[in-house]
mmCIF file of C-alpha atoms and ligand atoms in Angstrom:
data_model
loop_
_atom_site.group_PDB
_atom_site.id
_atom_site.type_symbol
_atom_site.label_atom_id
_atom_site.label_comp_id
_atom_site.label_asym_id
_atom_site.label_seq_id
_atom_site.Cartn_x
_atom_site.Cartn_y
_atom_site.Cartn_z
ATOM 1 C CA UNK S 1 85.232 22.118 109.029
ATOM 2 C CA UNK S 2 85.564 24.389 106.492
ATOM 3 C CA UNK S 3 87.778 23.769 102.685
ATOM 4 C CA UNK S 4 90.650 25.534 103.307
ATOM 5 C CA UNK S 5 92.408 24.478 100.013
ATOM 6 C CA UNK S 6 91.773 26.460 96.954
ATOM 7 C CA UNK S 7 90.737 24.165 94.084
ATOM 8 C CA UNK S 8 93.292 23.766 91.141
ATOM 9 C CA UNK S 9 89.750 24.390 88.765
ATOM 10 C CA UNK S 10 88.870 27.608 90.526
ATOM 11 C CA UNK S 11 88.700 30.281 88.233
ATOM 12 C CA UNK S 12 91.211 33.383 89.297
ATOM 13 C CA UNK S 13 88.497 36.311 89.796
ATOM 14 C CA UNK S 14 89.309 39.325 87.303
ATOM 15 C CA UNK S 15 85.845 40.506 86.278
ATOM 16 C CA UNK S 16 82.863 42.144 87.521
ATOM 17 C CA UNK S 17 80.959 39.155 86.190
ATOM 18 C CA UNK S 18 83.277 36.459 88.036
ATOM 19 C CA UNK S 19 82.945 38.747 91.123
ATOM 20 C CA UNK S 20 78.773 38.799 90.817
ATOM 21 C CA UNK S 21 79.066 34.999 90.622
ATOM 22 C CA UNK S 22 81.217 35.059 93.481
ATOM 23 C CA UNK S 23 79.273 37.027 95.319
ATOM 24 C CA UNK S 24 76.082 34.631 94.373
ATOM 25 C CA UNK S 25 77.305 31.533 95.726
ATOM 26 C CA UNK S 26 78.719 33.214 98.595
ATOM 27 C CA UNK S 27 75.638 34.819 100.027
ATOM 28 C CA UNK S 28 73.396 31.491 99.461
ATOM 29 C CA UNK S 29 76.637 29.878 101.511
ATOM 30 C CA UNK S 30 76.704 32.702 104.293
ATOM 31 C CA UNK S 31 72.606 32.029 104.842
ATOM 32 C CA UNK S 32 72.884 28.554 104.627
ATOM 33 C CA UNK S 33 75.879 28.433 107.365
ATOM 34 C CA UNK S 34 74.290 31.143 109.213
ATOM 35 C CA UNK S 35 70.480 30.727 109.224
ATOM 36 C CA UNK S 36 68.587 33.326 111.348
ATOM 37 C CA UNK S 37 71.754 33.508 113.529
ATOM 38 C CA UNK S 38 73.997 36.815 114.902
ATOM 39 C CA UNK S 39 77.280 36.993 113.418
ATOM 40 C CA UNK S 40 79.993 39.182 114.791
ATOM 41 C CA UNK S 41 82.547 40.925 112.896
ATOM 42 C CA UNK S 42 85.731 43.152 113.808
ATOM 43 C CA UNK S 43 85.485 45.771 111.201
ATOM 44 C CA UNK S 44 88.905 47.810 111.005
ATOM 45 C CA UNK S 45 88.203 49.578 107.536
ATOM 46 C CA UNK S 46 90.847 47.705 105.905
ATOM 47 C CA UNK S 47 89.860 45.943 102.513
ATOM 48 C CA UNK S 48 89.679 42.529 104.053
ATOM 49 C CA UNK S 49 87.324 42.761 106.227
ATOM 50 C CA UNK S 50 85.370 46.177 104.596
ATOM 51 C CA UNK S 51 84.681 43.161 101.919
ATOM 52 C CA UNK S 52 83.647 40.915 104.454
ATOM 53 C CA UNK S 53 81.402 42.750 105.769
ATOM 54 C CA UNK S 54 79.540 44.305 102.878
ATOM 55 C CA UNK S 55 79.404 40.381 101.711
ATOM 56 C CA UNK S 56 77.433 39.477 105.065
ATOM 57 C CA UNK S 57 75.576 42.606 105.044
ATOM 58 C CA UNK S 58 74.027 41.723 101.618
ATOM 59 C CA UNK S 59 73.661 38.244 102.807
ATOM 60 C CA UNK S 60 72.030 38.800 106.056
ATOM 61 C CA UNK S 61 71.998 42.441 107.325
ATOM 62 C CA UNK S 62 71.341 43.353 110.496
ATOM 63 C CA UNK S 63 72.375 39.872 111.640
ATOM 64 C CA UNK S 64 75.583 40.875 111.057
ATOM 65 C CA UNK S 65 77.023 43.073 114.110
ATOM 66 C CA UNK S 66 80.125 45.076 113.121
ATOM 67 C CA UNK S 67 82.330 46.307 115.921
ATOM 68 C CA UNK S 68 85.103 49.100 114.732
ATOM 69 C CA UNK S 69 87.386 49.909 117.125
ATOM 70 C CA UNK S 70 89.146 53.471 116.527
ATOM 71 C CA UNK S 71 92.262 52.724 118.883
ATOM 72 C CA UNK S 72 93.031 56.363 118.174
ATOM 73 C CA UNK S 73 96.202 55.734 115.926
ATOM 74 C CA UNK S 74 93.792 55.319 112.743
ATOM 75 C CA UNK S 75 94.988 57.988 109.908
ATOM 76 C CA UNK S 76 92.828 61.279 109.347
ATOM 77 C CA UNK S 77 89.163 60.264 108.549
ATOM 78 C CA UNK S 78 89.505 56.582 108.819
ATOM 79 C CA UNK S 79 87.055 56.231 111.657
ATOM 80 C CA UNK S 80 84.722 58.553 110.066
ATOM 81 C CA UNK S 81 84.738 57.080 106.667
ATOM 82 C CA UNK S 82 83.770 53.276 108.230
ATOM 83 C CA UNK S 83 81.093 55.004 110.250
ATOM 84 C CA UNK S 84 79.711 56.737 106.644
ATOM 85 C CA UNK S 85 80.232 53.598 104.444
ATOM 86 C CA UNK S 86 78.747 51.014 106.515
ATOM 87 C CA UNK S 87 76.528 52.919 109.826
ATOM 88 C CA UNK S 88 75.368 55.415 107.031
ATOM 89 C CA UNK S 89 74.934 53.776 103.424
ATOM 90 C CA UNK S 90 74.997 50.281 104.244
ATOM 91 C CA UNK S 91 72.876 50.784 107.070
ATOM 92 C CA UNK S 92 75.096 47.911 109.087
ATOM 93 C CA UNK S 93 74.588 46.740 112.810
ATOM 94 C CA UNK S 94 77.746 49.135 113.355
ATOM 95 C CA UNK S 95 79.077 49.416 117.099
ATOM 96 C CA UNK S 96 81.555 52.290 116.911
ATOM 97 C CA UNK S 97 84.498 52.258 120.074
ATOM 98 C CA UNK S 98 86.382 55.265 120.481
ATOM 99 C CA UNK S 99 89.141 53.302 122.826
ATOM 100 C CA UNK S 100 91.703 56.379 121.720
ATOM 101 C CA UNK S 101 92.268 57.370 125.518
ATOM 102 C CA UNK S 102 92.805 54.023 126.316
ATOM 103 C CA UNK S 103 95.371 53.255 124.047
ATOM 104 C CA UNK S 104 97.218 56.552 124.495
ATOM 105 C CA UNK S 105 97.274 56.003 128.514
ATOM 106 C CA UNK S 106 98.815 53.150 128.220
ATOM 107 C CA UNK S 107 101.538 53.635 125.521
ATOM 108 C CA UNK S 108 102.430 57.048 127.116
ATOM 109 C CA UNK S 109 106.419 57.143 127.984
ATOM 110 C CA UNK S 110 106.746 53.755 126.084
ATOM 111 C CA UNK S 111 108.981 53.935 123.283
ATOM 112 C CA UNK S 112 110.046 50.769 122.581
ATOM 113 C CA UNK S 113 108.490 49.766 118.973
ATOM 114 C CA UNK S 114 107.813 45.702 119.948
ATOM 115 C CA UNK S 115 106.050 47.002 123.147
ATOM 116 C CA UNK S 116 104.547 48.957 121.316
ATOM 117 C CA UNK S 117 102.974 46.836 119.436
ATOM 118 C CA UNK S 118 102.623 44.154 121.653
ATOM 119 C CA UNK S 119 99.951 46.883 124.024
ATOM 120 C CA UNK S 120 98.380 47.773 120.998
ATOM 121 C CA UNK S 121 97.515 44.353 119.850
ATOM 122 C CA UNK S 122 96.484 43.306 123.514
ATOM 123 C CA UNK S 123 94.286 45.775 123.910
ATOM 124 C CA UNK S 124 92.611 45.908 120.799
ATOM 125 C CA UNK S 125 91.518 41.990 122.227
ATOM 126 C CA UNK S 126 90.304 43.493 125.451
ATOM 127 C CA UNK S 127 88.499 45.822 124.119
ATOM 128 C CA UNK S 128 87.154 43.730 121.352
ATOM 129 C CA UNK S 129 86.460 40.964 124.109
ATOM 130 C CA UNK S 130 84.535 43.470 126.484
ATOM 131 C CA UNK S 131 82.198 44.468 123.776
ATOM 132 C CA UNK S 132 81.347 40.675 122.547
ATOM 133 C CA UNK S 133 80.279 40.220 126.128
ATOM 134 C CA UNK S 134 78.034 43.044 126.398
ATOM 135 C CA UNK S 135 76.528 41.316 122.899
ATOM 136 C CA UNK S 136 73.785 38.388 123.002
ATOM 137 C CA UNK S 137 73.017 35.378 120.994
ATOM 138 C CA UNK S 138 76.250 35.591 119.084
ATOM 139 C CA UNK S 139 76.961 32.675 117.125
ATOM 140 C CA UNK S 140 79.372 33.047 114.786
ATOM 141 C CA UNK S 141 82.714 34.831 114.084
ATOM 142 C CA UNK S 142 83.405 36.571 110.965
ATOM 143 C CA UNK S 143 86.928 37.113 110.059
ATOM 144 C CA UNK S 144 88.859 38.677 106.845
ATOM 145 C CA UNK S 145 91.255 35.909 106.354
ATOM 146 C CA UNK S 146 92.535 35.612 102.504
ATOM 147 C CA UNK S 147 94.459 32.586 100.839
ATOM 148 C CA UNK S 148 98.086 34.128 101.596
ATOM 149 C CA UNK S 149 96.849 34.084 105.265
ATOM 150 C CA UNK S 150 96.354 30.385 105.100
ATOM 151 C CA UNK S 151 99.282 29.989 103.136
ATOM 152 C CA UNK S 152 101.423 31.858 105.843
ATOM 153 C CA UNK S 153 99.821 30.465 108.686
ATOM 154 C CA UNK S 154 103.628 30.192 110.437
ATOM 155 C CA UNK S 155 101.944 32.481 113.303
ATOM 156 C CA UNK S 156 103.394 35.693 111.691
ATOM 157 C CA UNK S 157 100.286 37.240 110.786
ATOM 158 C CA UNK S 158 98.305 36.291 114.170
ATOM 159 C CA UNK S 159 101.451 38.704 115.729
ATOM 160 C CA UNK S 160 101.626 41.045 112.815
ATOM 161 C CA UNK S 161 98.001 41.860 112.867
ATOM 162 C CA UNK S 162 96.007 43.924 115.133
ATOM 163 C CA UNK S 163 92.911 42.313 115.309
ATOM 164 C CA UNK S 164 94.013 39.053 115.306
ATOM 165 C CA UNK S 165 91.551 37.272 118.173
ATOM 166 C CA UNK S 166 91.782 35.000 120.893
ATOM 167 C CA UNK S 167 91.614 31.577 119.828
ATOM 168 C CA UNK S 168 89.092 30.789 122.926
ATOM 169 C CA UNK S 169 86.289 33.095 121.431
ATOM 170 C CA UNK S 170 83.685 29.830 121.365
ATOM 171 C CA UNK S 171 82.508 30.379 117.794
ATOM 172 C CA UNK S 172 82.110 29.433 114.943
ATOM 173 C CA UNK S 173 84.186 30.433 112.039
ATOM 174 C CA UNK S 174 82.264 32.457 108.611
ATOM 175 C CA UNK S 175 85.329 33.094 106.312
ATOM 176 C CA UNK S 176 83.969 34.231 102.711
ATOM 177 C CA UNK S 177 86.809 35.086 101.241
ATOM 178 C CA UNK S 178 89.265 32.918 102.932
ATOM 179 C CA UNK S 179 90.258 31.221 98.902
ATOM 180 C CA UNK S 180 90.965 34.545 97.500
ATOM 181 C CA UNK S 181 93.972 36.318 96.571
ATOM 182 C CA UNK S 182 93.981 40.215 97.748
ATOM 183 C CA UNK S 183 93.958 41.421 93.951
ATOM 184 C CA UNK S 184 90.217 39.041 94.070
ATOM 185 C CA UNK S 185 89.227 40.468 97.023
ATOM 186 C CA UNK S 186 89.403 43.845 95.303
ATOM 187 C CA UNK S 187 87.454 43.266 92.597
ATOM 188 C CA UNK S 188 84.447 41.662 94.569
ATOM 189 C CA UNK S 189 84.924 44.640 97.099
ATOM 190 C CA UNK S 190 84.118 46.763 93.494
ATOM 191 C CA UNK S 191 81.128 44.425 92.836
ATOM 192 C CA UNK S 192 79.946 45.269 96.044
ATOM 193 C CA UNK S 193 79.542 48.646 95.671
ATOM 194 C CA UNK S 194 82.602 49.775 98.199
ATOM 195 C CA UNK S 195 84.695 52.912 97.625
ATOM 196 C CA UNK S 196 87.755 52.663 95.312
ATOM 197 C CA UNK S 197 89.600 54.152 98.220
ATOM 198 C CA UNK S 198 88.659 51.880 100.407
ATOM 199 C CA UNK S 199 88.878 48.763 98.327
ATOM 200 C CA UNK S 200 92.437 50.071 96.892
ATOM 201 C CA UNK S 201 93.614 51.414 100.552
ATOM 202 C CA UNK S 202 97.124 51.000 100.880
ATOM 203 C CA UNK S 203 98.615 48.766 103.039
ATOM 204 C CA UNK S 204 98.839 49.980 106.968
ATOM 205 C CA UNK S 205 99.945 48.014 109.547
ATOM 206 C CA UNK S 206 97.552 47.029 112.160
ATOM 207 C CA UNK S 207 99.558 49.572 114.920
ATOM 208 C CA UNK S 208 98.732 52.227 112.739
ATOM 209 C CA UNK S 209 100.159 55.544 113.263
ATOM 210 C CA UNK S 210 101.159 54.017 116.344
ATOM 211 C CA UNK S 211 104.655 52.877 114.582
ATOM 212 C CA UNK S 212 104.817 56.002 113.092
ATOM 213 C CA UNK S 213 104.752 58.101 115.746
ATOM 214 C CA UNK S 214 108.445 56.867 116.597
ATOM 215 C CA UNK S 215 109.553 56.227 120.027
ATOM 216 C CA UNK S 216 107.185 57.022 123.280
ATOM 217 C CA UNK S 217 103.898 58.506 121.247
ATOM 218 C CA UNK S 218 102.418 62.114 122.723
ATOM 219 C CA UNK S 219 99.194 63.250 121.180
ATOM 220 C CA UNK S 220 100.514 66.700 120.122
ATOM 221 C CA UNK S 221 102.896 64.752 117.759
ATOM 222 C CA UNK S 222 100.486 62.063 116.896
ATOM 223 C CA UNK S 223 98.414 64.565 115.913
ATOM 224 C CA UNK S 224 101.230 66.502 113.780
ATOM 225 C CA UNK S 225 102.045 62.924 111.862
ATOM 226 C CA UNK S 226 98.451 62.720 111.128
ATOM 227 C CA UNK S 227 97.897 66.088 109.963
ATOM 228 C CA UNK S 228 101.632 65.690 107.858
ATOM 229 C CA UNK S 229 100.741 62.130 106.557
ATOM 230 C CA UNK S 230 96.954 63.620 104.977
ATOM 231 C CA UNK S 231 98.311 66.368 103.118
ATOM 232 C CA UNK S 232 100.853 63.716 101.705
ATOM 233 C CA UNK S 233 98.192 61.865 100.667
ATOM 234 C CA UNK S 234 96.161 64.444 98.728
ATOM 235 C CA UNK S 235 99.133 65.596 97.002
ATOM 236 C CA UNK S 236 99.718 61.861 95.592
ATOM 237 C CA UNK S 237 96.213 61.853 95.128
ATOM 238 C CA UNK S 238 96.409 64.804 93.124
ATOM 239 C CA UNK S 239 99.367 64.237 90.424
ATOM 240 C CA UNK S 240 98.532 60.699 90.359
ATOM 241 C CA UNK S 241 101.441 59.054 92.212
ATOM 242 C CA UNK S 242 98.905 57.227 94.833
ATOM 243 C CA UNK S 243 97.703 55.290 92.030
ATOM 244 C CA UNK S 244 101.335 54.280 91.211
ATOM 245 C CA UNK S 245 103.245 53.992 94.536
ATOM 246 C CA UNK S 246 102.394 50.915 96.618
ATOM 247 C CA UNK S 247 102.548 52.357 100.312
ATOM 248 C CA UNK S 248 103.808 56.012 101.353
ATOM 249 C CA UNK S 249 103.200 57.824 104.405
ATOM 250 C CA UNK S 250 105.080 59.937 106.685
ATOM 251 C CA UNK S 251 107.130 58.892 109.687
ATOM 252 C CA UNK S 252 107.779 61.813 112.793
ATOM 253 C CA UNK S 253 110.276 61.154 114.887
ATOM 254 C CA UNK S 254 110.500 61.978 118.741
ATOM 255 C CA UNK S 255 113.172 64.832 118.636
ATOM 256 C CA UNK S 256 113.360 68.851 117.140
ATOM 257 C CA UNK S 257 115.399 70.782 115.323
ATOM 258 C CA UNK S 258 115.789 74.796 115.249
ATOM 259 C CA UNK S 259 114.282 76.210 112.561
ATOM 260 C CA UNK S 260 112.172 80.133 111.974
ATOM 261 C CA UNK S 261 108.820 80.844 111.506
ATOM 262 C CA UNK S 262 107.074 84.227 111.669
ATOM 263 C CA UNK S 263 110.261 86.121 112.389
ATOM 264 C CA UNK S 264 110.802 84.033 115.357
ATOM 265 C CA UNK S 265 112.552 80.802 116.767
ATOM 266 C CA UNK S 266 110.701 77.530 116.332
ATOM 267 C CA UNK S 267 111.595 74.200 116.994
ATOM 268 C CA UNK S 268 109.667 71.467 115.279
ATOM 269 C CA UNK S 269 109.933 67.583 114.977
ATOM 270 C CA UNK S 270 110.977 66.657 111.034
ATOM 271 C CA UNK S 271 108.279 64.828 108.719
ATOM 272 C CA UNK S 272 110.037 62.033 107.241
ATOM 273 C CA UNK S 273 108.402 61.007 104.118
ATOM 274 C CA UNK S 274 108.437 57.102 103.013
ATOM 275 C CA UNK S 275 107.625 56.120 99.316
ATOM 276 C CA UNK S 276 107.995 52.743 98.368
ATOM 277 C CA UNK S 277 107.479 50.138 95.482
ATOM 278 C CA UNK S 278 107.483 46.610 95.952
ATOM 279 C CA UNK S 279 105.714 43.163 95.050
ATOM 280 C CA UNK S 280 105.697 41.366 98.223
ATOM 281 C CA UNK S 281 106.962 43.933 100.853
ATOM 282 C CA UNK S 282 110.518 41.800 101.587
ATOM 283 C CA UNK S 283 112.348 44.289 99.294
ATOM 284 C CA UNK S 284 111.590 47.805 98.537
ATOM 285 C CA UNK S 285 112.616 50.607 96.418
ATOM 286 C CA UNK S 286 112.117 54.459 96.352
ATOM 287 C CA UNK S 287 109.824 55.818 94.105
ATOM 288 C CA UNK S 288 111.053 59.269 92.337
ATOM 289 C CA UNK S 289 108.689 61.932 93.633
ATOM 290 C CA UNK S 290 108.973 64.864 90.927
ATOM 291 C CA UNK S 291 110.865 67.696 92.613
ATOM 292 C CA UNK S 292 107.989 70.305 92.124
ATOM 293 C CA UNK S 293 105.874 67.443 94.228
ATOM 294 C CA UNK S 294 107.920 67.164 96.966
ATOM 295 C CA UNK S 295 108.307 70.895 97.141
ATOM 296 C CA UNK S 296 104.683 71.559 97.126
ATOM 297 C CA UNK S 297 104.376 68.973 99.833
ATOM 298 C CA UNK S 298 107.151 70.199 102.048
ATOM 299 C CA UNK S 299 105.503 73.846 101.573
ATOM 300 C CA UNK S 300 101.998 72.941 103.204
ATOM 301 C CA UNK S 301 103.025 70.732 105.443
ATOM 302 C CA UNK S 302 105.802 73.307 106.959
ATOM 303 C CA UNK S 303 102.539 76.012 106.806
ATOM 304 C CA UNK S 304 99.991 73.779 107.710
ATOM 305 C CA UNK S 305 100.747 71.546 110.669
ATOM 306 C CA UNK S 306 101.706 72.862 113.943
ATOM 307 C CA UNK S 307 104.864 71.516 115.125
ATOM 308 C CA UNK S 308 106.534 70.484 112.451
ATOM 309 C CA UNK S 309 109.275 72.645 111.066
ATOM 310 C CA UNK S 310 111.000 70.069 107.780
ATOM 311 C CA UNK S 311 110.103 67.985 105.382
ATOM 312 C CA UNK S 312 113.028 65.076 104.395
ATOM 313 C CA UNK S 313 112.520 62.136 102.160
ATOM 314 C CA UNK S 314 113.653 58.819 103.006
ATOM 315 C CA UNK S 315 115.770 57.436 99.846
ATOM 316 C CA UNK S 316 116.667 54.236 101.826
ATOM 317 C CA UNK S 317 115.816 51.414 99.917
ATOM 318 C CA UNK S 318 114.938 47.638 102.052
ATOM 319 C CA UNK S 319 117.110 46.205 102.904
ATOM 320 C CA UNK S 320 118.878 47.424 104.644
ATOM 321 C CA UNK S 321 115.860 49.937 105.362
ATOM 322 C CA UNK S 322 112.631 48.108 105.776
ATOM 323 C CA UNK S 323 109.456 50.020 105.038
ATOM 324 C CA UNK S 324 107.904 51.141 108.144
ATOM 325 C CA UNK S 325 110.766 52.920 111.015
ATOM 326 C CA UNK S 326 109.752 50.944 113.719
HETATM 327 P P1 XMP F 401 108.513 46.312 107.087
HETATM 328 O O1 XMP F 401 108.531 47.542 107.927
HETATM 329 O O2 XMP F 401 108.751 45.053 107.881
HETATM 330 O O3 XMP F 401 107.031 46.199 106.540
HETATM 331 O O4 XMP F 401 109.422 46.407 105.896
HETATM 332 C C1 XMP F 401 106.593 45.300 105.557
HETATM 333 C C2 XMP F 401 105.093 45.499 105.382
HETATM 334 O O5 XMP F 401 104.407 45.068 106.565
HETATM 335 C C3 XMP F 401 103.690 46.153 107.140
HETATM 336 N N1 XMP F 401 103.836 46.071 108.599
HETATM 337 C C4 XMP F 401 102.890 45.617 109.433
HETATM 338 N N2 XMP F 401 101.637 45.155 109.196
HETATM 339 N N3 XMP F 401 101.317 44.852 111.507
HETATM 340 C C5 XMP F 401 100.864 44.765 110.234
HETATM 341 O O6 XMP F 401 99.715 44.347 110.043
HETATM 342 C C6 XMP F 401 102.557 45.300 111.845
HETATM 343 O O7 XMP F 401 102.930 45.339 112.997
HETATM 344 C C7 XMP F 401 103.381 45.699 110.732
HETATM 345 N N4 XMP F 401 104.648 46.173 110.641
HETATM 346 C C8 XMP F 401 104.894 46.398 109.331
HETATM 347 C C9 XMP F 401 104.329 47.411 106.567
HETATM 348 O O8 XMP F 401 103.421 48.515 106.575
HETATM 349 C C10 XMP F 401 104.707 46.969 105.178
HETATM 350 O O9 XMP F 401 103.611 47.018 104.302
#
């Protein structure tokens, strides 16, 4: 059974050098658990288990098999960027499931968000499930569980997180990082070798675009959000605000307003934009985009992305608005 309690002695990991130690002891741990065993690993992109897995891959390579499941509700080049990291450079065991038409089939007309959610988290299991099946001589489990995880093991996150997985998968348990804080996890994911972006990636909720594609999801809009919510991103990446603001992203909901373009009528669905800062994500406040920023966004985004036809900015802070619409 593994130590799930973090020592009182154990040094807080801040440094490249406390990260290569880390990192050390944590690969001659991985090979002694594992041996010349298969290890299987649900790779979403996010930092916990992108860390996870470029631990194991350095500890055992192809042993490791990484599964990423695009469930079609990833943001623009998510998929893409997992397949380049680890297929590509890190030359992983990477099994790469486009399930998009899967997931869109069966949210279509649903527009409740807990329903939602509740489909997308199923079937992420099923098709996570199927796929271990088709696999043999797995014997372990890899999982990016952190300290906070264990310390909030009230059954919120199992809900909260897409990927969370059946409790009946008969295996064992390989959990490298389950004693760090996320802020650790970074800086090993660094040591690594990982991409800043990827080892600084914002927060985003397991459903993905999923709850912010409000109400019943179509792909035309879907496709609209994710089109909105990447040229929000470059523009933070460009004047610097993505390296201040803790989450942002853009919301569209499921209705259209008049509006002109090209001399002619056109109605469009609104891109809400969401800024927030916050230090645990139970309260929020706005962050103050510079005007010219917002204006530059609003501009491409109402010339570059079919369907929508305005840009508004959210200036609720939580409560009583809590981050994500749905
Ligand atoms: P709210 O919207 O509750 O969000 O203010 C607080 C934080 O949690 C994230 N969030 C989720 N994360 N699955 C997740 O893994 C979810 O279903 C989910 N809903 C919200 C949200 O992005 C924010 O960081």
């Amino acid at each position: 059974m593994a130590n799930n309690i973090r020592p009182a002695s154990m040094e807080r990991i801040t440094t490249p050098a406390l990260a290569q130690a880390f990192i050390d002891e944590q690969v001659a741990e991985i090979r002694a658990q594992v041996g010349d065993k298969k290890v299987l690993l649900a790779l979403s992109g996010g930092v916990d288990s992108s860390v996870v897995a470029a631990l194991l891959i350095k500890a055992i390579g192809r042993q490791l098999v990484c599964v990423h499941v695009n469930h079609g509700l990833m943001r623009k080049g998510e998929s893409e960027q997992v397949i380049e990291v680890f297929g590509k450079e890190l030359d992983a065991n990477l099994i790469y499931i486009d399930a998009t038409d899967r997931f869109l089939d069966l949210l279509a007309g649903v527009a409740d968000p807990e329903k939602k959610r509740k489909i997308i988290g199923n079937e992420f299991i099923k098709v996570f499930d199927e796929e271990s099946a088709k696999l043999e001589g797995i014997s372990f489990l890899a999982q990016g569980t952190i300290y906070p995880d264990i310390l909030e093991s009230d059954g919120v996150k199992a809900h909260h997180n897409v990927g969370g997985l059946p409790e009946d998968m008969q295996m064992e348990l390989v959990e490298p990082v389950r004693l760090l804080y996320k802020d650790e996890v970074r800086v090993v994911g660094e040591a690594l070798g990982l991409p800043h972006a990827m080892v600084y990636r914002q927060p985003f909720p397991g459903p993905g675009l999923g709850v912010r594609c409000l109400g019943a999801i179509t792909r035309d809009r879907l496709h609209a959000l994710r089109e909105a919510d990447a040229i929000l991103r470059e523009e933070f990446d460009n004047c610097g605000l993505a390296e201040k603001v803790w989450q942002y992203f853009i919301a569209v909901p499921d209705f259209k307003s008049v509006g002109v373009r090209d001399g002619k009528r056109y109605e469009g669905w609104p891109a809400i934009i969401r800024a927030v800062n916050t230090t645990d994500a139970m309260t929020a406040t706005i962050e103050e985009i510079p005007y010219e920023v917002l204006h530059k966004i609003t501009s491409r985004i109402t010339a570059e992305v079919e369907g929508i036809n305005r840009v508004l900015y959210d200036l609720t802070f939580k409560p009583v608005g809590t981050i994500e619409w749905e």
